[in-house]
Short mmCIF file of C-alpha atoms in Angstrom, two decimals:
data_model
loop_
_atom_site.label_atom_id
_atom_site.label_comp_id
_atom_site.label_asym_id
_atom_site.label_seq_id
_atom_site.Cartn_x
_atom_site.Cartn_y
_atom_site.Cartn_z
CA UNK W 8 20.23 14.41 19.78
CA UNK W 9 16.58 13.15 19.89
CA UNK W 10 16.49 9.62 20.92
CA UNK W 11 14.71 6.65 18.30
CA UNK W 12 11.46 6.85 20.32
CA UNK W 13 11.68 10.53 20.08
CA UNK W 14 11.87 10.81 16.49
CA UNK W 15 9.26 8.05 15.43
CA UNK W 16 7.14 10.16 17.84
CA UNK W 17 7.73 13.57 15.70
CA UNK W 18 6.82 11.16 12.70
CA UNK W 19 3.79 10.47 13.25
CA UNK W 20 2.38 13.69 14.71
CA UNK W 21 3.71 14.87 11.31
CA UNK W 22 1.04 12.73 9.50
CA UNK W 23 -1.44 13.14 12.62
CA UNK W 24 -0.92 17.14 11.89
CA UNK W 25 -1.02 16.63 7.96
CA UNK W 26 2.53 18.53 7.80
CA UNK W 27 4.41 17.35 4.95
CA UNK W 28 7.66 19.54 5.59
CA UNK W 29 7.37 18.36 9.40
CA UNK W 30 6.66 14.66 7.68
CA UNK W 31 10.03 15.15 5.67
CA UNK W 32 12.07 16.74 8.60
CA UNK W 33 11.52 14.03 10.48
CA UNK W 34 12.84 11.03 8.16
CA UNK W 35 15.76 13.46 7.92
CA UNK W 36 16.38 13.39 11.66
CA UNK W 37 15.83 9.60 11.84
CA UNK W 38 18.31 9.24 9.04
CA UNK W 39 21.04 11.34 11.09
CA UNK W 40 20.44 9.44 13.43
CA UNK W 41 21.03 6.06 12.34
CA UNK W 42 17.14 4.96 12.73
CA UNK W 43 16.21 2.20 10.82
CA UNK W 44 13.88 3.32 7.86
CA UNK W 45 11.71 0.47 8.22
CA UNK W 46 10.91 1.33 12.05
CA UNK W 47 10.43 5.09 11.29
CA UNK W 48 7.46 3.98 8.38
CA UNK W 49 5.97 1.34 10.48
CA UNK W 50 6.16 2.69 13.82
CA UNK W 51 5.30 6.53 12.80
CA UNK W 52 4.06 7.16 9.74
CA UNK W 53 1.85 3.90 8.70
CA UNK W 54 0.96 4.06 12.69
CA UNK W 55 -0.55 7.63 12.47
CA UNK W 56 -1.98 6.82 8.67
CA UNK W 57 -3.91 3.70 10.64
CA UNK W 58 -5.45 6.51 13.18
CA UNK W 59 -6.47 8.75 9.95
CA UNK W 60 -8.12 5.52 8.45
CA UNK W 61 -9.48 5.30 11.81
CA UNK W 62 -11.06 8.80 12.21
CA UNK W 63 -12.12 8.22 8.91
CA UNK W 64 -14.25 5.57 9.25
CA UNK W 65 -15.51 7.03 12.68
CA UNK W 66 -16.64 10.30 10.51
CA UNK W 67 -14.40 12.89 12.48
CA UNK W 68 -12.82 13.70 9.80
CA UNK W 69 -13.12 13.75 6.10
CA UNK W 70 -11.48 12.87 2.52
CA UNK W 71 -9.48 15.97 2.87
CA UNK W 72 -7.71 15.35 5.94
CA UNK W 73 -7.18 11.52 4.30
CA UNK W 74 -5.59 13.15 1.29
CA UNK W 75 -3.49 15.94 3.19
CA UNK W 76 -1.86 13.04 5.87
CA UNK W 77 -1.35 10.79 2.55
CA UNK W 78 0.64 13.61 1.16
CA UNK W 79 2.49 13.97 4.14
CA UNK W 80 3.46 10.52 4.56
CA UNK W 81 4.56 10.40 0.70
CA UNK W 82 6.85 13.63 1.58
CA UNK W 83 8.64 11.63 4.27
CA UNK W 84 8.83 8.47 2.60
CA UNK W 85 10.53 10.18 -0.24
CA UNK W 86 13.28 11.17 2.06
CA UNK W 87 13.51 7.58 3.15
CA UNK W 88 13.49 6.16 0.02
CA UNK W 89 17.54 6.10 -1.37
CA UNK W 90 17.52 4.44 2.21
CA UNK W 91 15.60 1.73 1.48
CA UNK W 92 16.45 1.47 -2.11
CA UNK W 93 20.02 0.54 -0.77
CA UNK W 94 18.56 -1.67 1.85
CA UNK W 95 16.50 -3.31 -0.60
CA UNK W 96 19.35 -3.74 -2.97
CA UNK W 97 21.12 -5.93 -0.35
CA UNK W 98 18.95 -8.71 -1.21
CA UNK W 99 17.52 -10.21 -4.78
CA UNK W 100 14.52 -9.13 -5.55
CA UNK W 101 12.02 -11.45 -4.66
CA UNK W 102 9.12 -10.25 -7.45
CA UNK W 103 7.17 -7.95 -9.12
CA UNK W 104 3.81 -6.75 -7.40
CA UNK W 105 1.42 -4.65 -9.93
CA UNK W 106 -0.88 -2.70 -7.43
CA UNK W 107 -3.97 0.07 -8.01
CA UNK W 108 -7.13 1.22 -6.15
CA UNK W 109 -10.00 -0.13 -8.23
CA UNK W 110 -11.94 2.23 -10.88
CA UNK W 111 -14.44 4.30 -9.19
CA UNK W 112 -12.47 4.95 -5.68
CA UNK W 113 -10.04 7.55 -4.89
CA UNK W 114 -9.12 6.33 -1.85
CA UNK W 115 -5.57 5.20 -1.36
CA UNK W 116 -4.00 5.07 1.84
CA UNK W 117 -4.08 1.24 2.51
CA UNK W 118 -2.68 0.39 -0.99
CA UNK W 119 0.03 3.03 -0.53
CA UNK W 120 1.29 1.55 2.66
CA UNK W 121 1.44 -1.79 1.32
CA UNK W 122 3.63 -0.71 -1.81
CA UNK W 123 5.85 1.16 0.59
CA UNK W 124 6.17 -2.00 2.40
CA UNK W 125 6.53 -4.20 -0.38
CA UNK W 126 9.56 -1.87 -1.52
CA UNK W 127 11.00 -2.91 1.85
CA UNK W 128 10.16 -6.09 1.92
CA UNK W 129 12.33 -6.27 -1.16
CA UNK W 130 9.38 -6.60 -4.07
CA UNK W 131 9.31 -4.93 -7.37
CA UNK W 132 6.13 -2.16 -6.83
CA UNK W 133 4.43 -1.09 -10.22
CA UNK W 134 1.86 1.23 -8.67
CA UNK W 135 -0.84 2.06 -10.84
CA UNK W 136 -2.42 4.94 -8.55
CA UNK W 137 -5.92 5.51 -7.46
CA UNK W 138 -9.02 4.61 -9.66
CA UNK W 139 -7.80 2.46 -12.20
CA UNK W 140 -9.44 1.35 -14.90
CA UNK W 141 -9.58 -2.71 -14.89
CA UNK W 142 -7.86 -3.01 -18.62
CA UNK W 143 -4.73 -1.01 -17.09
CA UNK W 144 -3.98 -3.47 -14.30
CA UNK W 145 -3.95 -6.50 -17.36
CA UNK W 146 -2.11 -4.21 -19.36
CA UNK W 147 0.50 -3.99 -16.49
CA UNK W 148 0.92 -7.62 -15.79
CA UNK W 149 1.72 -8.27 -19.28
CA UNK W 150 4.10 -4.94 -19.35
CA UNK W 151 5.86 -5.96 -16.48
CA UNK W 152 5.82 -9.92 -16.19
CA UNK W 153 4.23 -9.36 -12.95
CA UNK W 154 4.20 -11.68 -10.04
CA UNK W 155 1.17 -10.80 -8.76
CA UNK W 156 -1.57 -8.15 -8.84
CA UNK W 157 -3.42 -6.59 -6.32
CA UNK W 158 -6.29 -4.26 -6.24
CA UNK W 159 -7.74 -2.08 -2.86
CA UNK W 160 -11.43 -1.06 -2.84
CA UNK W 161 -12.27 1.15 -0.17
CA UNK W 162 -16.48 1.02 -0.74
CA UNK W 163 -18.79 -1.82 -1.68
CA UNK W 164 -19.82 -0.55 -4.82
CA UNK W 165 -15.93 -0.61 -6.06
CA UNK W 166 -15.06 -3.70 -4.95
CA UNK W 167 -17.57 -5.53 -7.13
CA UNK W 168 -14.95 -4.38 -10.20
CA UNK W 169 -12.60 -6.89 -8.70
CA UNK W 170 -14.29 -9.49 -10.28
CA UNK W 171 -13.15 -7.74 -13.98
CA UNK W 172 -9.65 -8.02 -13.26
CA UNK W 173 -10.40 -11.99 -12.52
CA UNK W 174 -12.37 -12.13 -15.78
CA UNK W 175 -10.23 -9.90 -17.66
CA UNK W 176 -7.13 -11.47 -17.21
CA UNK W 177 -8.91 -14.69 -17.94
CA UNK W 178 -9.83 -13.26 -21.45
CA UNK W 179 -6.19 -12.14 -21.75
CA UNK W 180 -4.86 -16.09 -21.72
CA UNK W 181 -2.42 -14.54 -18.40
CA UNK W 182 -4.50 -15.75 -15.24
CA UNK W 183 -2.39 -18.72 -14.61
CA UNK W 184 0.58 -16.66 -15.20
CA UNK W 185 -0.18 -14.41 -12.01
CA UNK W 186 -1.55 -14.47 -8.47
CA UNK W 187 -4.54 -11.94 -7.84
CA UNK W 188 -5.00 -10.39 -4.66
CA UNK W 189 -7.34 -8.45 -3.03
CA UNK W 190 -7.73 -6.05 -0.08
CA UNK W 191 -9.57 -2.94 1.29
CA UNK W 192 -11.90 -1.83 4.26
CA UNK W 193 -14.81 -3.75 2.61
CA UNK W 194 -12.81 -7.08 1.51
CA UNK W 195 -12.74 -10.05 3.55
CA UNK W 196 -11.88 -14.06 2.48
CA UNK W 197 -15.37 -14.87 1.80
CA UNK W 198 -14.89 -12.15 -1.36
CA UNK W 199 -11.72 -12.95 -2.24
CA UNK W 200 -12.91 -16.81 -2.46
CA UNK W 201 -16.05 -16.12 -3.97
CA UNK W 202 -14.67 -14.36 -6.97
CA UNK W 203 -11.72 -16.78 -7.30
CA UNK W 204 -8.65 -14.37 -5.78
CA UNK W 205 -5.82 -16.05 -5.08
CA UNK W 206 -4.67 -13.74 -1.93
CA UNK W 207 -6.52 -11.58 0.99
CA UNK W 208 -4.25 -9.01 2.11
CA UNK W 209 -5.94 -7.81 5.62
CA UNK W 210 -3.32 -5.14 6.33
CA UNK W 211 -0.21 -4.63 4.59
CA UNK W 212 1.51 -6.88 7.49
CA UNK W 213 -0.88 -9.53 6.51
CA UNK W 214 0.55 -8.70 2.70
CA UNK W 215 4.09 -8.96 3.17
CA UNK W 216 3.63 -12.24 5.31
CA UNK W 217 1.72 -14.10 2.48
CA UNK W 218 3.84 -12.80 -0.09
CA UNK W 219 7.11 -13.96 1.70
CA UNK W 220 5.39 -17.36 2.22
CA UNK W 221 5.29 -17.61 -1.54
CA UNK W 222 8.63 -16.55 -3.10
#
């Protein structure tokens, strides 16, 4: 039988090779063989979806290949997931986290490894998608009593919608019912202060730290 190192290792050339059925195969294997779901995401598949976000960014290679390692990654989480619903399950859940890429961007890697790690974390994920329309997210909060709400914006002419959501759930009498938060390639503090976020989720390490911290 493969060893732990092994298997993370066929994980994330899975997602490196955008091969969903080698994505899913490999969660299988790490079940059999007793690997801790958590390590498997985090070690190989958010690992290699960092390195596609990485070639990304260094233009060698293109939306595409994003979309196709995405896909992959979402095939072996799947197989993962009764896994980490019942690990999950072992403790209360600590909130509910409404999260969507902002209108305009289609880009959703970063948000879609911080709801998978929110789900282990032990959060309740509402995920809205990709380019979501700003009334949808307040529409969500009130749906689902959320906790918080985050939006990812991948380019600087999407992030400036994450000032709606502030205003929006302003004009919606909910703001001081929920904690905003904010994140993507463009996003830093600065933003995140300036339009009056509560949270800046760097990385979805950095998201399931601050979260923690507050309930």
């Amino acid at each position: 039988m493969a060893t732990k190192e092994e298997i993370i290792a066929k994980a994330k050339a899975a997602i490196l090779d955008f091969d969903e059925e080698a994505a899913a195969e490999a969660a299988q294997e790490g079940l059999d063989a007793d690997v801790d779901p958590v390590d498997l995401i985090q070690d190989g598949f958010t690992a290699a979806m960092n390195e596609v976000g990485d070639q990304f960014e260094a233009g060698t290679v293109f939306l595409p290949h994003v979309i196709a390692a995405s896909e992959a990654m979402s095939a072996g989480v799947a197989v993962l997931t009764p896994a980490l619903e019942a690990k999950g399950a072992e403790t209360a859940s600590k909130g509910t986290v409404v999260i969507g890429t902002i209108e305009g961007d289609i880009h959703s890697i970063g948000k879609d490894i911080v709801a998978t790690m929110l789900k282990i974390a032990g959060f309740k994920v509402v995920d809205l998608g990709r380019d979501v329309a700003i009334g949808k997210y307040v529409e969500a909060v009130k749906a689902n009593k959320a906790n918080v709400v985050g939006s990812s914006a991948l380019m600087t002419t999407t992030m400036v919608s994450q000032i709606q959501i502030e205003e929006q759930l302003k004009e919606a009498g909910i703001r001081d019912t929920v904690k905003t938060m904010v994140g993507g390639a463009p996003v830093t503090q600065d933003w995140a202060t300036k339009i009056g976020a509560d949270i800046y989720g760097e990385n979805a390490t950095d998201v399931v730290s601050k979260l923690n911290a507050m309930f």
